[in-house]
Short mmCIF file of C-alpha atoms in Angstrom, two decimals:
data_model
loop_
_atom_site.label_atom_id
_atom_site.label_comp_id
_atom_site.label_asym_id
_atom_site.label_seq_id
_atom_site.Cartn_x
_atom_site.Cartn_y
_atom_site.Cartn_z
CA UNK X 125 0.00 0.00 0.00
CA UNK X 126 1.27 3.46 -0.92
CA UNK X 127 -0.11 6.79 0.23
CA UNK X 128 -2.50 7.15 -2.70
CA UNK X 129 -3.98 3.77 -1.86
CA UNK X 130 -4.16 4.87 1.77
CA UNK X 131 -6.27 7.86 0.68
CA UNK X 132 -8.80 5.49 -0.92
CA UNK X 133 -8.91 2.97 1.89
CA UNK X 134 -9.01 5.65 4.59
CA UNK X 135 -12.20 6.99 3.08
CA UNK X 136 -13.63 3.50 3.02
CA UNK X 137 -12.58 3.00 6.65
CA UNK X 138 -14.29 6.25 7.65
CA UNK X 139 -17.50 5.10 5.97
CA UNK X 140 -17.22 1.73 7.69
CA UNK X 141 -16.72 3.43 11.07
CA UNK X 142 -19.82 5.58 10.63
CA UNK X 143 -21.91 2.58 9.60
CA UNK X 144 -20.48 0.51 12.46
CA UNK X 145 -21.53 3.05 15.08
CA UNK X 146 -24.91 3.60 13.44
CA UNK X 147 -25.62 -0.14 13.62
CA UNK X 148 -24.29 -0.91 17.09
CA UNK X 149 -27.74 -1.23 18.67
CA UNK X 150 -28.47 -4.05 16.21
CA UNK X 151 -25.46 -6.07 17.39
CA UNK X 152 -25.14 -8.12 20.57
CA UNK X 153 -22.98 -6.20 23.02
CA UNK X 154 -20.78 -9.21 23.74
CA UNK X 155 -19.54 -11.64 21.09
CA UNK X 156 -21.38 -14.99 21.44
CA UNK X 157 -18.20 -17.03 20.90
CA UNK X 158 -16.02 -19.60 22.62
CA UNK X 159 -12.24 -19.25 23.10
CA UNK X 160 -10.30 -20.08 19.96
CA UNK X 161 -13.14 -19.36 17.53
CA UNK X 162 -11.37 -16.35 16.02
CA UNK X 163 -7.89 -17.85 15.95
CA UNK X 164 -9.17 -20.86 14.00
CA UNK X 165 -10.21 -18.52 11.18
CA UNK X 166 -6.65 -17.21 10.70
CA UNK X 167 -3.83 -18.95 8.81
CA UNK X 168 -1.24 -20.66 10.98
CA UNK X 169 1.64 -18.76 9.36
CA UNK X 170 2.39 -15.41 7.65
CA UNK X 171 2.11 -14.95 3.86
CA UNK X 172 5.30 -14.99 1.79
CA UNK X 173 3.84 -12.75 -0.90
CA UNK X 174 1.86 -9.53 -0.59
CA UNK X 175 -1.90 -9.98 -0.62
CA UNK X 176 -4.47 -7.63 -2.17
CA UNK X 177 -5.98 -5.09 0.16
CA UNK X 178 -9.43 -6.17 -0.97
CA UNK X 179 -8.79 -9.64 0.46
CA UNK X 180 -7.45 -8.21 3.71
CA UNK X 181 -10.47 -5.94 4.03
CA UNK X 182 -12.93 -8.74 3.28
CA UNK X 183 -11.34 -10.93 5.94
CA UNK X 184 -11.48 -8.08 8.46
CA UNK X 185 -15.20 -7.62 7.87
CA UNK X 186 -15.84 -11.36 7.99
CA UNK X 187 -13.83 -12.15 11.12
CA UNK X 188 -13.29 -9.17 13.40
CA UNK X 189 -16.53 -7.22 14.09
CA UNK X 190 -18.48 -10.37 14.93
CA UNK X 191 -15.75 -11.41 17.34
CA UNK X 192 -15.68 -8.22 19.37
CA UNK X 193 -17.22 -7.12 22.62
CA UNK X 194 -18.45 -3.72 21.49
CA UNK X 195 -17.14 -1.19 24.01
CA UNK X 196 -18.83 1.69 22.18
CA UNK X 197 -22.22 -0.03 22.30
CA UNK X 198 -24.81 2.28 23.94
CA UNK X 199 -25.96 -0.64 26.14
CA UNK X 200 -22.51 -1.50 27.47
CA UNK X 201 -23.19 -1.33 31.24
CA UNK X 202 -20.46 -3.70 32.44
CA UNK X 203 -16.98 -2.35 33.10
CA UNK X 204 -16.35 1.36 33.13
CA UNK X 205 -16.55 2.27 29.46
CA UNK X 206 -13.66 3.20 27.20
CA UNK X 207 -15.53 5.97 25.47
CA UNK X 208 -14.65 7.23 22.01
CA UNK X 209 -16.46 10.38 21.02
CA UNK X 210 -16.43 11.10 17.27
CA UNK X 211 -14.19 14.14 17.84
CA UNK X 212 -11.73 11.91 19.69
CA UNK X 213 -11.71 9.37 16.87
CA UNK X 214 -10.97 12.13 14.39
CA UNK X 215 -8.04 13.38 16.48
CA UNK X 216 -6.66 9.84 16.72
CA UNK X 217 -6.75 9.54 12.91
CA UNK X 218 -4.56 12.61 12.69
CA UNK X 219 -2.20 11.34 15.39
CA UNK X 220 -1.95 7.99 13.58
CA UNK X 221 -1.10 9.77 10.34
CA UNK X 222 1.71 11.78 11.95
CA UNK X 223 2.90 8.69 13.86
CA UNK X 224 5.11 10.69 16.19
CA UNK X 225 6.96 9.61 19.29
CA UNK X 226 6.74 12.43 21.83
CA UNK X 227 9.52 11.11 24.02
CA UNK X 228 11.18 14.54 24.43
CA UNK X 229 10.17 18.09 23.58
CA UNK X 230 12.23 18.41 20.42
CA UNK X 231 10.84 15.19 18.91
CA UNK X 232 7.30 16.62 19.03
CA UNK X 233 7.10 20.17 20.39
CA UNK X 234 3.36 20.48 19.69
CA UNK X 235 2.63 17.21 21.49
CA UNK X 236 4.45 18.39 24.61
CA UNK X 237 2.98 21.87 24.68
CA UNK X 238 -0.60 20.86 23.85
CA UNK X 239 -0.30 18.33 26.69
CA UNK X 240 0.81 21.07 29.09
CA UNK X 241 -2.13 23.26 28.14
CA UNK X 242 -4.64 20.38 28.30
CA UNK X 243 -3.49 19.51 31.81
CA UNK X 244 -4.27 23.12 32.71
CA UNK X 245 -7.70 22.96 31.09
CA UNK X 246 -8.57 19.75 32.93
CA UNK X 247 -7.26 21.08 36.23
CA UNK X 248 -9.60 24.05 35.90
CA UNK X 249 -12.47 21.81 34.77
CA UNK X 250 -12.20 19.68 37.91
CA UNK X 251 -11.82 22.65 40.23
CA UNK X 252 -8.29 21.77 41.40
CA UNK X 253 -5.86 24.40 42.73
CA UNK X 254 -3.46 26.24 40.44
CA UNK X 255 -0.39 24.63 41.99
CA UNK X 256 -1.20 21.27 40.38
CA UNK X 257 0.44 20.37 37.11
CA UNK X 258 0.59 16.92 35.53
CA UNK X 259 1.04 14.57 32.62
CA UNK X 260 -0.83 12.00 30.54
CA UNK X 261 -0.19 8.26 30.98
CA UNK X 262 -1.61 5.33 29.07
CA UNK X 263 -3.61 4.03 32.04
CA UNK X 264 -4.23 4.61 35.73
CA UNK X 265 -2.14 1.52 36.40
CA UNK X 266 1.02 3.26 35.21
CA UNK X 267 0.04 6.53 36.88
CA UNK X 268 -0.37 4.76 40.21
CA UNK X 269 2.88 2.86 39.69
CA UNK X 270 4.65 6.15 39.05
CA UNK X 271 3.17 7.60 42.25
CA UNK X 272 4.15 4.53 44.30
CA UNK X 273 7.71 4.56 42.96
CA UNK X 274 7.97 8.23 43.83
CA UNK X 275 6.63 7.71 47.35
CA UNK X 276 9.04 4.81 47.79
CA UNK X 277 12.02 6.94 46.85
CA UNK X 278 10.91 9.86 48.99
CA UNK X 279 10.80 7.50 51.97
CA UNK X 280 14.28 6.18 51.12
CA UNK X 281 15.80 9.59 50.44
CA UNK X 282 16.20 8.46 46.81
CA UNK X 283 18.76 5.85 47.81
CA UNK X 284 16.75 2.99 46.35
CA UNK X 285 17.44 4.10 42.79
CA UNK X 286 21.16 3.50 43.30
CA UNK X 287 21.43 1.01 46.14
CA UNK X 288 18.27 -1.03 45.62
CA UNK X 289 15.90 -2.09 48.39
CA UNK X 290 17.95 -4.84 49.99
CA UNK X 291 18.83 -4.10 53.60
CA UNK X 292 16.67 -0.99 53.70
CA UNK X 293 13.75 -0.25 56.00
CA UNK X 294 10.45 -2.07 55.60
CA UNK X 295 8.18 0.41 53.84
CA UNK X 296 4.45 0.38 54.43
CA UNK X 297 1.67 1.67 52.20
CA UNK X 298 -1.96 2.13 53.18
CA UNK X 299 -5.16 1.63 51.17
CA UNK X 300 -8.58 0.12 51.71
CA UNK X 301 -9.84 -3.06 50.09
CA UNK X 302 -12.07 -0.84 47.90
CA UNK X 303 -9.08 0.40 45.90
CA UNK X 304 -8.40 -1.07 42.47
CA UNK X 305 -6.16 -4.10 42.01
CA UNK X 306 -3.76 -1.83 40.11
CA UNK X 307 -2.68 -0.54 43.53
CA UNK X 308 -1.68 -4.07 44.53
CA UNK X 309 0.14 -4.47 41.23
CA UNK X 310 2.05 -1.22 41.74
CA UNK X 311 3.12 -2.33 45.21
CA UNK X 312 4.39 -5.63 43.80
CA UNK X 313 6.17 -4.12 40.81
CA UNK X 314 7.78 -1.44 43.00
CA UNK X 315 9.38 -4.13 45.15
CA UNK X 316 7.42 -3.18 48.27
CA UNK X 317 5.80 -6.60 48.63
CA UNK X 318 2.11 -7.41 48.94
CA UNK X 319 2.30 -7.98 52.69
CA UNK X 320 3.41 -4.37 53.13
CA UNK X 321 0.25 -2.98 51.57
CA UNK X 322 -1.92 -2.45 54.63
CA UNK X 323 -5.63 -2.79 53.82
CA UNK X 324 -7.12 -0.33 56.27
CA UNK X 325 -10.62 -1.23 57.57
CA UNK X 326 -13.50 0.85 56.24
CA UNK X 327 -16.66 2.16 57.90
CA UNK X 328 -20.25 1.21 57.11
CA UNK X 329 -20.13 3.44 54.02
CA UNK X 330 -17.05 1.52 52.75
CA UNK X 331 -14.84 4.54 53.38
CA UNK X 332 -11.41 4.68 54.97
CA UNK X 333 -11.51 7.18 57.83
CA UNK X 334 -8.76 9.32 59.22
CA UNK X 335 -9.01 7.54 62.58
CA UNK X 336 -8.52 4.12 60.99
CA UNK X 337 -5.58 5.38 58.95
CA UNK X 338 -3.99 6.98 62.01
CA UNK X 339 -4.30 3.73 63.95
CA UNK X 340 -2.69 1.71 61.14
CA UNK X 341 0.24 4.13 60.86
CA UNK X 342 0.73 4.20 64.63
CA UNK X 343 0.78 0.40 64.81
CA UNK X 344 3.45 0.22 62.12
CA UNK X 345 5.62 2.89 63.73
CA UNK X 346 5.42 1.03 67.02
CA UNK X 347 6.56 -2.13 65.22
CA UNK X 348 9.58 -0.33 63.73
CA UNK X 349 8.14 -0.16 60.21
CA UNK X 350 8.29 2.95 58.01
CA UNK X 351 5.08 4.46 56.58
CA UNK X 352 5.78 5.54 53.00
CA UNK X 353 2.51 6.32 51.24
CA UNK X 354 -1.29 6.44 51.34
CA UNK X 355 -3.48 5.58 48.36
CA UNK X 356 -7.06 6.83 48.65
CA UNK X 357 -10.09 5.62 46.74
CA UNK X 358 -12.38 8.11 45.02
CA UNK X 359 -14.95 5.97 43.23
CA UNK X 360 -13.97 2.33 43.65
CA UNK X 361 -14.41 -0.10 40.78
CA UNK X 362 -16.52 -2.60 42.69
CA UNK X 363 -19.31 -0.44 44.11
CA UNK X 364 -18.07 3.15 43.74
CA UNK X 365 -16.74 3.61 47.27
CA UNK X 366 -15.20 6.93 48.35
CA UNK X 367 -12.75 7.24 51.20
CA UNK X 368 -13.09 10.29 53.45
CA UNK X 369 -10.50 12.11 51.40
CA UNK X 370 -10.05 15.29 53.42
CA UNK X 371 -10.05 13.41 56.72
CA UNK X 372 -7.39 10.96 55.52
CA UNK X 373 -5.26 13.64 53.84
CA UNK X 374 -5.14 15.60 57.09
CA UNK X 375 -3.91 12.53 58.99
CA UNK X 376 -1.33 11.70 56.31
CA UNK X 377 0.00 15.26 56.34
CA UNK X 378 0.29 15.23 60.12
CA UNK X 379 2.23 11.97 59.84
CA UNK X 380 4.46 13.25 57.03
CA UNK X 381 3.21 10.60 54.57
CA UNK X 382 2.42 11.52 50.92
CA UNK X 383 -0.99 10.79 49.37
CA UNK X 384 -2.07 9.52 45.96
CA UNK X 385 -5.79 9.60 45.10
CA UNK X 386 -7.21 7.07 42.63
CA UNK X 387 -10.20 8.74 40.95
CA UNK X 388 -9.78 6.87 37.67
CA UNK X 389 -13.49 6.58 36.94
CA UNK X 390 -15.21 9.09 39.19
CA UNK X 391 -12.80 11.95 38.59
CA UNK X 392 -14.54 12.83 35.32
CA UNK X 393 -17.77 13.56 37.21
CA UNK X 394 -15.98 16.34 39.06
CA UNK X 395 -16.43 18.62 36.08
CA UNK X 396 -19.92 18.93 37.63
CA UNK X 397 -19.49 21.10 40.76
CA UNK X 398 -22.38 19.41 42.57
CA UNK X 399 -20.44 16.11 42.84
CA UNK X 400 -17.19 17.52 44.22
CA UNK X 401 -18.29 16.94 47.79
CA UNK X 402 -17.55 13.26 47.18
CA UNK X 403 -13.83 14.00 47.08
CA UNK X 404 -13.75 17.03 49.39
CA UNK X 405 -10.21 17.67 50.56
CA UNK X 406 -8.57 16.27 47.42
CA UNK X 407 -6.71 19.54 46.98
CA UNK X 408 -4.40 18.42 49.79
CA UNK X 409 -3.19 15.31 47.90
CA UNK X 410 0.25 15.02 46.35
CA UNK X 411 -0.92 13.03 43.31
CA UNK X 412 -4.32 12.40 41.68
CA UNK X 413 -5.18 10.16 38.74
CA UNK X 414 -8.32 10.20 36.62
CA UNK X 415 -9.14 8.71 33.23
CA UNK X 416 -10.77 10.96 30.61
CA UNK X 417 -11.10 7.78 28.53
CA UNK X 418 -13.66 6.43 30.98
CA UNK X 419 -16.29 9.17 31.01
CA UNK X 420 -15.22 12.24 29.03
CA UNK X 421 -15.18 10.78 25.53
CA UNK X 422 -11.41 10.76 24.98
CA UNK X 423 -10.84 7.22 23.83
CA UNK X 424 -8.47 4.77 25.42
CA UNK X 425 -5.71 5.31 26.24
CA UNK X 426 -5.71 8.60 28.15
CA UNK X 427 -5.04 8.74 31.89
CA UNK X 428 -4.17 12.05 33.57
CA UNK X 429 -2.02 12.33 36.67
CA UNK X 430 -2.05 15.64 38.51
CA UNK X 431 1.04 16.39 40.60
CA UNK X 432 1.60 19.03 43.22
CA UNK X 433 5.39 18.69 42.95
CA UNK X 434 6.50 17.05 39.70
CA UNK X 435 10.12 17.42 40.82
CA UNK X 436 9.88 14.38 43.10
CA UNK X 437 8.50 12.18 40.33
CA UNK X 438 11.00 13.47 37.77
CA UNK X 439 13.80 12.77 40.24
CA UNK X 440 12.48 9.22 40.60
CA UNK X 441 11.74 8.37 36.96
CA UNK X 442 13.86 10.81 34.96
CA UNK X 443 16.98 9.85 33.03
CA UNK X 444 18.61 12.16 30.50
CA UNK X 445 21.47 10.55 28.59
CA UNK X 446 23.21 12.67 25.98
CA UNK X 447 21.09 11.32 23.14
CA UNK X 448 17.92 12.57 24.89
CA UNK X 449 19.18 16.10 25.45
CA UNK X 450 17.87 19.12 23.58
CA UNK X 451 20.88 21.35 22.90
CA UNK X 452 20.61 24.69 24.67
CA UNK X 453 17.35 23.71 26.40
CA UNK X 454 18.34 22.42 29.83
CA UNK X 455 15.07 23.29 31.60
CA UNK X 456 12.70 22.07 28.90
CA UNK X 457 9.88 19.70 29.91
CA UNK X 458 10.41 16.15 28.65
CA UNK X 459 7.36 14.19 29.75
CA UNK X 460 9.08 10.81 29.46
CA UNK X 461 10.87 11.82 32.66
CA UNK X 462 7.50 12.03 34.43
CA UNK X 463 6.39 8.52 33.42
CA UNK X 464 7.65 4.94 33.22
CA UNK X 465 7.76 4.52 29.41
CA UNK X 466 10.25 6.42 27.30
CA UNK X 467 8.11 6.36 24.16
CA UNK X 468 4.94 8.46 24.33
CA UNK X 469 1.92 8.88 22.07
CA UNK X 470 0.40 12.27 21.27
CA UNK X 471 -2.58 11.71 23.59
CA UNK X 472 -3.34 15.37 24.24
CA UNK X 473 -4.73 16.02 20.76
CA UNK X 474 -7.93 14.06 21.41
CA UNK X 475 -8.44 15.98 24.65
CA UNK X 476 -8.10 19.26 22.76
CA UNK X 477 -10.63 18.13 20.14
CA UNK X 478 -13.14 16.68 22.64
CA UNK X 479 -13.12 19.62 25.04
CA UNK X 480 -13.63 22.04 22.17
CA UNK X 481 -16.16 19.96 20.20
CA UNK X 482 -18.53 19.34 23.15
CA UNK X 483 -17.60 22.00 25.69
CA UNK X 484 -17.79 21.46 29.41
CA UNK X 485 -21.54 22.04 29.40
CA UNK X 486 -22.06 19.31 26.81
CA UNK X 487 -19.92 16.86 28.76
CA UNK X 488 -21.61 17.79 32.04
CA UNK X 489 -25.02 17.16 30.49
CA UNK X 490 -23.98 13.64 29.51
CA UNK X 491 -22.65 12.80 32.96
CA UNK X 492 -25.72 14.24 34.69
CA UNK X 493 -27.98 12.22 32.38
CA UNK X 494 -26.06 9.01 33.05
CA UNK X 495 -26.38 9.49 36.81
CA UNK X 496 -30.08 10.35 36.64
CA UNK X 497 -30.80 7.37 34.37
CA UNK X 498 -28.85 5.01 36.65
CA UNK X 499 -30.96 6.12 39.62
CA UNK X 500 -34.10 5.57 37.55
CA UNK X 501 -32.91 2.09 36.54
CA UNK X 502 -32.24 1.30 40.20
CA UNK X 503 -35.78 2.38 41.10
CA UNK X 504 -37.28 0.18 38.39
CA UNK X 505 -35.25 -2.87 39.43
CA UNK X 506 -36.25 -2.37 43.06
CA UNK X 507 -39.90 -2.89 42.11
CA UNK X 508 -39.24 -6.34 40.63
CA UNK X 509 -40.12 -9.30 42.83
CA UNK X 510 -37.03 -11.13 44.04
CA UNK X 511 -34.60 -8.32 43.19
CA UNK X 512 -32.66 -6.68 46.01
CA UNK X 513 -30.57 -3.55 45.59
CA UNK X 514 -27.30 -4.47 47.27
CA UNK X 515 -25.52 -1.11 47.02
CA UNK X 516 -27.17 2.19 46.22
CA UNK X 517 -26.01 4.31 43.29
CA UNK X 518 -22.69 6.09 43.68
CA UNK X 519 -22.78 8.43 40.74
CA UNK X 520 -23.89 6.02 37.97
CA UNK X 521 -22.86 2.71 39.59
CA UNK X 522 -24.99 0.37 41.72
CA UNK X 523 -25.41 -3.36 42.34
CA UNK X 524 -28.31 -5.78 42.74
CA UNK X 525 -28.82 -9.48 43.36
CA UNK X 526 -31.43 -12.20 43.69
CA UNK X 527 -32.01 -14.28 46.81
CA UNK X 528 -29.08 -16.63 46.32
CA UNK X 529 -25.78 -16.77 44.46
CA UNK X 530 -26.73 -19.51 42.01
CA UNK X 531 -29.84 -17.70 40.77
CA UNK X 532 -27.99 -14.37 40.56
CA UNK X 533 -25.17 -15.92 38.56
CA UNK X 534 -27.64 -17.69 36.27
CA UNK X 535 -29.50 -14.43 35.68
CA UNK X 536 -26.28 -12.62 34.73
CA UNK X 537 -25.35 -15.41 32.33
CA UNK X 538 -28.75 -15.27 30.62
CA UNK X 539 -28.61 -11.49 30.32
CA UNK X 540 -25.17 -11.48 28.73
CA UNK X 541 -25.90 -14.42 26.43
CA UNK X 542 -29.03 -12.59 25.26
CA UNK X 543 -26.80 -9.76 24.04
CA UNK X 544 -29.10 -6.75 24.31
CA UNK X 545 -27.24 -5.41 27.34
CA UNK X 546 -23.95 -6.26 29.01
CA UNK X 547 -23.46 -6.35 32.78
CA UNK X 548 -20.71 -7.73 35.00
CA UNK X 549 -20.33 -8.99 38.55
CA UNK X 550 -18.66 -8.23 41.85
CA UNK X 551 -18.77 -9.46 45.44
CA UNK X 552 -20.18 -7.24 48.16
CA UNK X 553 -19.26 -8.55 51.61
CA UNK X 554 -18.90 -11.94 49.97
CA UNK X 555 -22.26 -11.77 48.20
CA UNK X 556 -22.25 -12.34 44.43
CA UNK X 557 -23.89 -9.24 42.94
CA UNK X 558 -24.52 -7.76 39.50
CA UNK X 559 -22.97 -4.38 38.71
CA UNK X 560 -24.78 -1.75 36.67
CA UNK X 561 -22.63 1.11 35.43
CA UNK X 562 -24.09 3.73 33.09
CA UNK X 563 -21.54 5.71 31.13
CA UNK X 564 -21.51 4.91 27.42
CA UNK X 565 -21.02 8.15 25.47
CA UNK X 566 -23.96 7.58 23.12
CA UNK X 567 -26.41 5.79 25.42
CA UNK X 568 -29.94 7.11 25.75
CA UNK X 569 -32.53 6.89 28.49
CA UNK X 570 -34.28 4.16 26.49
CA UNK X 571 -31.06 2.12 26.46
CA UNK X 572 -30.75 2.36 30.23
CA UNK X 573 -34.41 1.53 30.84
CA UNK X 574 -33.84 -1.72 28.94
CA UNK X 575 -31.90 -3.03 31.98
CA UNK X 576 -34.94 -3.53 34.19
CA UNK X 577 -37.02 -4.68 31.25
CA UNK X 578 -34.49 -7.42 30.40
CA UNK X 579 -34.17 -8.54 34.03
CA UNK X 580 -37.96 -8.70 34.33
CA UNK X 581 -38.21 -10.88 31.20
CA UNK X 582 -35.78 -13.42 32.61
CA UNK X 583 -37.47 -13.45 36.01
CA UNK X 584 -40.88 -14.16 34.50
#
């Protein structure tokens, strides 16, 4: 394929994309397949000779769409969505065409500087103080890992980078069981060790309190262990739990322990001022992560980490060999020094397009609708005989169950095999429950109301 052929096929791809999205409601949300069904349709080895693009395209249409779980489906109510607004898709086409690697400023000046400005726009949109800056990661997993590595090195006086962890103090990190498993992964990858991630007990509202955090830190200090970091939950993946952010931040500050806040999903809702009480006190954190790709229409991957003092993270993650220097520009921002990967995509362009194409008011309207529709869906489900609401809506997330685990699991299986909607599961105090999460960029009220209708059909 040359660039003239690309012109032709790009137009065809754009038409296919428009038709794909227009017809999503006619597709099952989840592919009705068994493992290996797609792989069996592919040749066992690569072709020796070039093949016509028409054949490649025909095989794509025959094999791939029918084998996908459709994350852009308006009735995708399972995991937090990976939304792709049309403006975001357009920006990604342009990024793909330029195919840059924004590893340092001089390799892509526009990528670096648009990212700096977009961090400022998002900071203002979420109501965060002016002294926060930040960067864009691929996912919250890497943002949290970066925060954990930084907290580790702060606790060690940055000796770990040179000397390693062997023979050093036992570092302790604190989080509740409501935090995402990516926190556990970060602790493992950072060499802290799973047993040194203290899962602080939560209150009846599934929130870590300052008193519980203070007690955990005091117990560790008494045992000769060194507190190194606190990771707070602002919208947990399971049921949407929020720690008492301000309460815990105050305790951490008094103890001299830095704080990272995981608001990967719920952070997007904070563009709506009326929801900011859920993370009151977040302005005192050292690091905050949220994912615009979950609820703001900027497609995966796009995870923003706000930092009060980027110097600590740059000191932890930054390396600048001669071949990564920009001559005469010693103080230039090179975002690879803020993150784990060296190579970086131009992720800020889709944020620029989305924020301008929809405006904050347009994005707020979507989020407010999703939350209102989720509450309405909860109310409808609560009227069905045999259905119990297990956890009430936190923003647009709630859970329900039937009288026993076997019947709840069977109901979920029937719903997902049916294909009209897609839900997933969690455990709430050991009880198998069905999660409902409303957040698809193009969903309508009618899509959300189909949840209770489908459940009712299978209960009949």
